[in-house]
mmCIF file of C-alpha atoms in Angstrom:
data_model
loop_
_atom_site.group_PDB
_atom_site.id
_atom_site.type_symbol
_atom_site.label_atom_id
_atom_site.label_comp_id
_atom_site.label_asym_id
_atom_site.label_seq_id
_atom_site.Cartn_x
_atom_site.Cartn_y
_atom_site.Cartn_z
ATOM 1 C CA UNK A 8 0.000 0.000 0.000
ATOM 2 C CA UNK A 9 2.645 2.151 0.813
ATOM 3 C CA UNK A 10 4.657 1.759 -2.338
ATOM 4 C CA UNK A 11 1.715 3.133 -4.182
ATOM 5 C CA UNK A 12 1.339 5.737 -2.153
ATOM 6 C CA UNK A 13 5.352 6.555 -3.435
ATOM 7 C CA UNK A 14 4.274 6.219 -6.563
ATOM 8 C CA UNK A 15 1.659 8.599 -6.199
ATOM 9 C CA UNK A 16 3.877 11.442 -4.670
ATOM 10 C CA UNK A 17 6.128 10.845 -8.042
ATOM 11 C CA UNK A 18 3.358 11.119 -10.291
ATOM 12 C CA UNK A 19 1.937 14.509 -8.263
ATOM 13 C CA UNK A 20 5.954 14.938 -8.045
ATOM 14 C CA UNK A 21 6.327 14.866 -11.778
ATOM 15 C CA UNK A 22 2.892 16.906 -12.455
ATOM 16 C CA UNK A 23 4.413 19.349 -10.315
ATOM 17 C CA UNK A 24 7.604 19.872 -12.416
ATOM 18 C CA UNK A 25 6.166 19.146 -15.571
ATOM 19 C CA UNK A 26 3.277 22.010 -14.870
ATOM 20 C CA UNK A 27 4.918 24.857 -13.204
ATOM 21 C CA UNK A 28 8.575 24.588 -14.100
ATOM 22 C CA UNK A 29 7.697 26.659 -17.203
ATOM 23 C CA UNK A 30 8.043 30.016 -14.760
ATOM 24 C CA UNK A 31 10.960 31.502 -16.249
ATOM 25 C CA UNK A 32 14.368 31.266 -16.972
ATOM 26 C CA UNK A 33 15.531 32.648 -14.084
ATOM 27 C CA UNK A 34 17.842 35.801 -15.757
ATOM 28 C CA UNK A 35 17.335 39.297 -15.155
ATOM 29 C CA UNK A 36 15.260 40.526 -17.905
ATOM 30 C CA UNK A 37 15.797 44.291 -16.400
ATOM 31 C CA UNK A 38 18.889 46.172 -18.256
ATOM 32 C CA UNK A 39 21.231 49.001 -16.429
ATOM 33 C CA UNK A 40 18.704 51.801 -16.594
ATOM 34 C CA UNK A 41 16.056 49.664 -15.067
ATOM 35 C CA UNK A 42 13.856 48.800 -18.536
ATOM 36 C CA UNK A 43 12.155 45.699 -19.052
ATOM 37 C CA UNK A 44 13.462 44.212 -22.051
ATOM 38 C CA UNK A 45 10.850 42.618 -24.541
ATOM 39 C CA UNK A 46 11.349 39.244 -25.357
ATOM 40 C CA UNK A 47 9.811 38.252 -28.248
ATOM 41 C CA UNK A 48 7.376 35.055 -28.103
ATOM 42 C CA UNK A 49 9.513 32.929 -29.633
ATOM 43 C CA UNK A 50 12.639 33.775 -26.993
ATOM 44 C CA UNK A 51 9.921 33.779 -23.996
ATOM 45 C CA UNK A 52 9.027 30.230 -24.871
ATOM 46 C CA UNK A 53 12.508 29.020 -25.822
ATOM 47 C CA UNK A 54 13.448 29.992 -22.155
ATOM 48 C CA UNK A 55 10.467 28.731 -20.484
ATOM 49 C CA UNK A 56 10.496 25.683 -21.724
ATOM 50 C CA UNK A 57 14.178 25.330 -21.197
ATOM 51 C CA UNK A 58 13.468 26.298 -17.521
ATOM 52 C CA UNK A 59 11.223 23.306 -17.175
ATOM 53 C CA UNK A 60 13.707 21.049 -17.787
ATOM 54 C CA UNK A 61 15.837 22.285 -14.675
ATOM 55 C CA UNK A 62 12.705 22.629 -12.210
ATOM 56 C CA UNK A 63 12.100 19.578 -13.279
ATOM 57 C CA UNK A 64 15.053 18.051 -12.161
ATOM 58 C CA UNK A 65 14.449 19.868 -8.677
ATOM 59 C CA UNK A 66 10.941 18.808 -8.015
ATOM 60 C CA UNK A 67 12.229 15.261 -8.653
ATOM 61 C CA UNK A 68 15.129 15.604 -6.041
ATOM 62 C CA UNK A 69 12.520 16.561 -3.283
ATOM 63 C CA UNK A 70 10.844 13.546 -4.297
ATOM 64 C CA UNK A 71 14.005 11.591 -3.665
ATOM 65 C CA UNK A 72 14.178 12.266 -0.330
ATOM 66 C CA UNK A 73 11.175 10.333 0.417
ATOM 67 C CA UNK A 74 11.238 6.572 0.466
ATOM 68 C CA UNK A 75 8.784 3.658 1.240
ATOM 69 C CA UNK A 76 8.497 4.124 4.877
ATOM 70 C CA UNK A 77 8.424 8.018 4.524
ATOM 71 C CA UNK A 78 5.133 9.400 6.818
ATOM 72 C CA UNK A 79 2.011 11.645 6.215
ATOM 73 C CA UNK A 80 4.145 14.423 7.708
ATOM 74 C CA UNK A 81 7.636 13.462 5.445
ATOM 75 C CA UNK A 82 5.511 13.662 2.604
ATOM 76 C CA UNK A 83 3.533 16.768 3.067
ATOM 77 C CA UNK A 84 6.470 18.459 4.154
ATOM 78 C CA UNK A 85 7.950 16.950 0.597
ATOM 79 C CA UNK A 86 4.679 19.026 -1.216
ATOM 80 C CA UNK A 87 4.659 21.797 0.590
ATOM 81 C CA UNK A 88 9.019 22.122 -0.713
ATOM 82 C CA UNK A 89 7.842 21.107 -4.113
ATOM 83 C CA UNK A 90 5.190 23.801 -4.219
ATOM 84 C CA UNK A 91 7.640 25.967 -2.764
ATOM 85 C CA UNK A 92 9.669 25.772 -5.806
ATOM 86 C CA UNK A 93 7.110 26.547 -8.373
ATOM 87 C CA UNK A 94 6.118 29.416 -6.180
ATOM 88 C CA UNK A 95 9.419 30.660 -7.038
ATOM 89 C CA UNK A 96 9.200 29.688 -10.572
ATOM 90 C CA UNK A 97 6.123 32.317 -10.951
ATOM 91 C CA UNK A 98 7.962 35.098 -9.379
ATOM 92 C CA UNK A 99 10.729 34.302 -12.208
ATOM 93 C CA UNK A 100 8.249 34.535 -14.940
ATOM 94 C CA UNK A 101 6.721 37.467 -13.744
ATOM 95 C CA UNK A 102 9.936 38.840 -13.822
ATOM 96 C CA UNK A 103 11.081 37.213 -17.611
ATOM 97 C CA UNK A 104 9.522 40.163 -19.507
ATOM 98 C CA UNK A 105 6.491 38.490 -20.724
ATOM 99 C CA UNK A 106 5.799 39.796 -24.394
ATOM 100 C CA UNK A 107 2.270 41.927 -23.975
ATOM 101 C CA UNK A 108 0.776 39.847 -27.097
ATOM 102 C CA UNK A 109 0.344 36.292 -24.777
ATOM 103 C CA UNK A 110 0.442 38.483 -20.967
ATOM 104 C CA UNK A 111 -2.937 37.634 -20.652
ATOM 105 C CA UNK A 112 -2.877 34.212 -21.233
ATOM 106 C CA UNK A 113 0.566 33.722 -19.190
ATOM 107 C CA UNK A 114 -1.318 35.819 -16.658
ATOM 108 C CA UNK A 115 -4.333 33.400 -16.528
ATOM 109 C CA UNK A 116 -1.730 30.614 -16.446
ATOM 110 C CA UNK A 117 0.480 31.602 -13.274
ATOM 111 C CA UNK A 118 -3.231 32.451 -11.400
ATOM 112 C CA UNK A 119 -3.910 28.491 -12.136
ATOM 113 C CA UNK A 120 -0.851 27.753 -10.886
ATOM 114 C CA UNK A 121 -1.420 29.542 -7.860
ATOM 115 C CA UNK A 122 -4.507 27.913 -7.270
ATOM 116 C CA UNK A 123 -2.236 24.249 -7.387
ATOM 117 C CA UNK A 124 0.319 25.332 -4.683
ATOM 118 C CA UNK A 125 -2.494 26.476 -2.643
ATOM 119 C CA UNK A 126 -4.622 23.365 -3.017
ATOM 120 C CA UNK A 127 -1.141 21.348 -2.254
ATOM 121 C CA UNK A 128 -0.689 22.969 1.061
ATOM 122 C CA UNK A 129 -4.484 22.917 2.158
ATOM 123 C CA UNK A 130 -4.494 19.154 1.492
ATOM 124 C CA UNK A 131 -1.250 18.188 1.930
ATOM 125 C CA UNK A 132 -0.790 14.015 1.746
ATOM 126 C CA UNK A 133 -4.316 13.781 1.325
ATOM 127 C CA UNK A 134 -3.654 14.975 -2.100
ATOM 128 C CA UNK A 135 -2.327 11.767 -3.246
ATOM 129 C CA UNK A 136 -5.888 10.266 -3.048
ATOM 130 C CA UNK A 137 -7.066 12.349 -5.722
ATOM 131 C CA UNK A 138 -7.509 10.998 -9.031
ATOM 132 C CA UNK A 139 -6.649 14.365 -10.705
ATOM 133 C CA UNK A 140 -3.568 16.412 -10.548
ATOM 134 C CA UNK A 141 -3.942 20.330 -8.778
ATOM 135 C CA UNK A 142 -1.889 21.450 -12.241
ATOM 136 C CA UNK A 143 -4.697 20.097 -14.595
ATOM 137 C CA UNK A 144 -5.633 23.705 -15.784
ATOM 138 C CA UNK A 145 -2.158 25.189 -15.427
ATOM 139 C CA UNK A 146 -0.968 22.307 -17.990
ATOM 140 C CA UNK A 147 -4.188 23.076 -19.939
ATOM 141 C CA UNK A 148 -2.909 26.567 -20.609
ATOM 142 C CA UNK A 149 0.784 25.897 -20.688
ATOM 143 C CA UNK A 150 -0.245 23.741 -23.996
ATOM 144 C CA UNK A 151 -2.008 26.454 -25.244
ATOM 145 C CA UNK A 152 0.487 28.740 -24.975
ATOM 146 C CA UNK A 153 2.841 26.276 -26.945
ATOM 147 C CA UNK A 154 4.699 26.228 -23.456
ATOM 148 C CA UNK A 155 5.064 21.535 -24.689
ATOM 149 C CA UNK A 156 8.052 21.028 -22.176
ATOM 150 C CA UNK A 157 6.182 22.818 -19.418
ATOM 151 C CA UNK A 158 2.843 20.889 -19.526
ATOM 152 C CA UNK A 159 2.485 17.452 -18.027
ATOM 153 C CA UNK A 160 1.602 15.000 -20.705
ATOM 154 C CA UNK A 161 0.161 12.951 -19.080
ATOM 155 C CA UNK A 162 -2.977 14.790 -18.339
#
């Protein structure tokens, strides 16, 4: 029973990365004077989606630490780190410049997101009973926005 609950946490785990590590590519998109710099959509994508890859990687290390005799508390407190991360990951994209033609729609994204990493810390391991993944929407709209690498495919 336990294993499956492990196997659960990945799967959440990997929705996690797979959903929210779009948020940005984590350089300064200010220059010297303080001015946003426009990326264009192509270049806003290109780093998104290259982000993913490395929050990726991170949300999968917190799910490392947990193992099959890890506890209710081990593997909220795993979650609540996880979500953590992608909380970070929307400050980054906030910050990326987003190009005004898709703002809205990244906008609408990062407020689904949001609604995840609060949903993860209100229900903590009682998430992994739920048949659907908190970052359904926010993968909805990452595949809209062309944001492939970002969205979990297996939703």
């Amino acid at each position: 029973m336990r294993n499956t609950t492990i196997r659960t946490f990945a799967a959440v785990a990997c929705s996690v990365a797979l959903a929210t590590s779009f948020a940005g590519c984590g350089s300064d998109s200010k220059d010297d004077k303080g001015d946003s710099k426009s990326l264009s959509v192509a270049e806003f994508k290109e780093q998104a989606n290259k982000l993913c890859k490395e929050a990726d990687e991170d949300v999968k290390e917190i799910g490392t630490t947990l193992s099959a005799t890890s506890g209710k508390d081990e593997v909220t407190d795993a979650l609540k780190k996880a979500a953590d991360r992608v909380d970070d990951e929307v400050d980054d994209i906030k910050d990326l410049g987003i190009p005004s033609s898709i703002e809205d729609d990244v906008e609408d994204m990062l407020d689904a997101v949001n609604d995840a990493t609060d949903t993860i810390r209100e229900k903590g391991a009682a998430l992994l009973n739920e048949q659907q993944s908190p970052f359904a929407a926010a993968n909805e709209k990452a595949k809209a926005l062309g944001l492939d690498d970002c969205a979990d495919s297996t939703q």
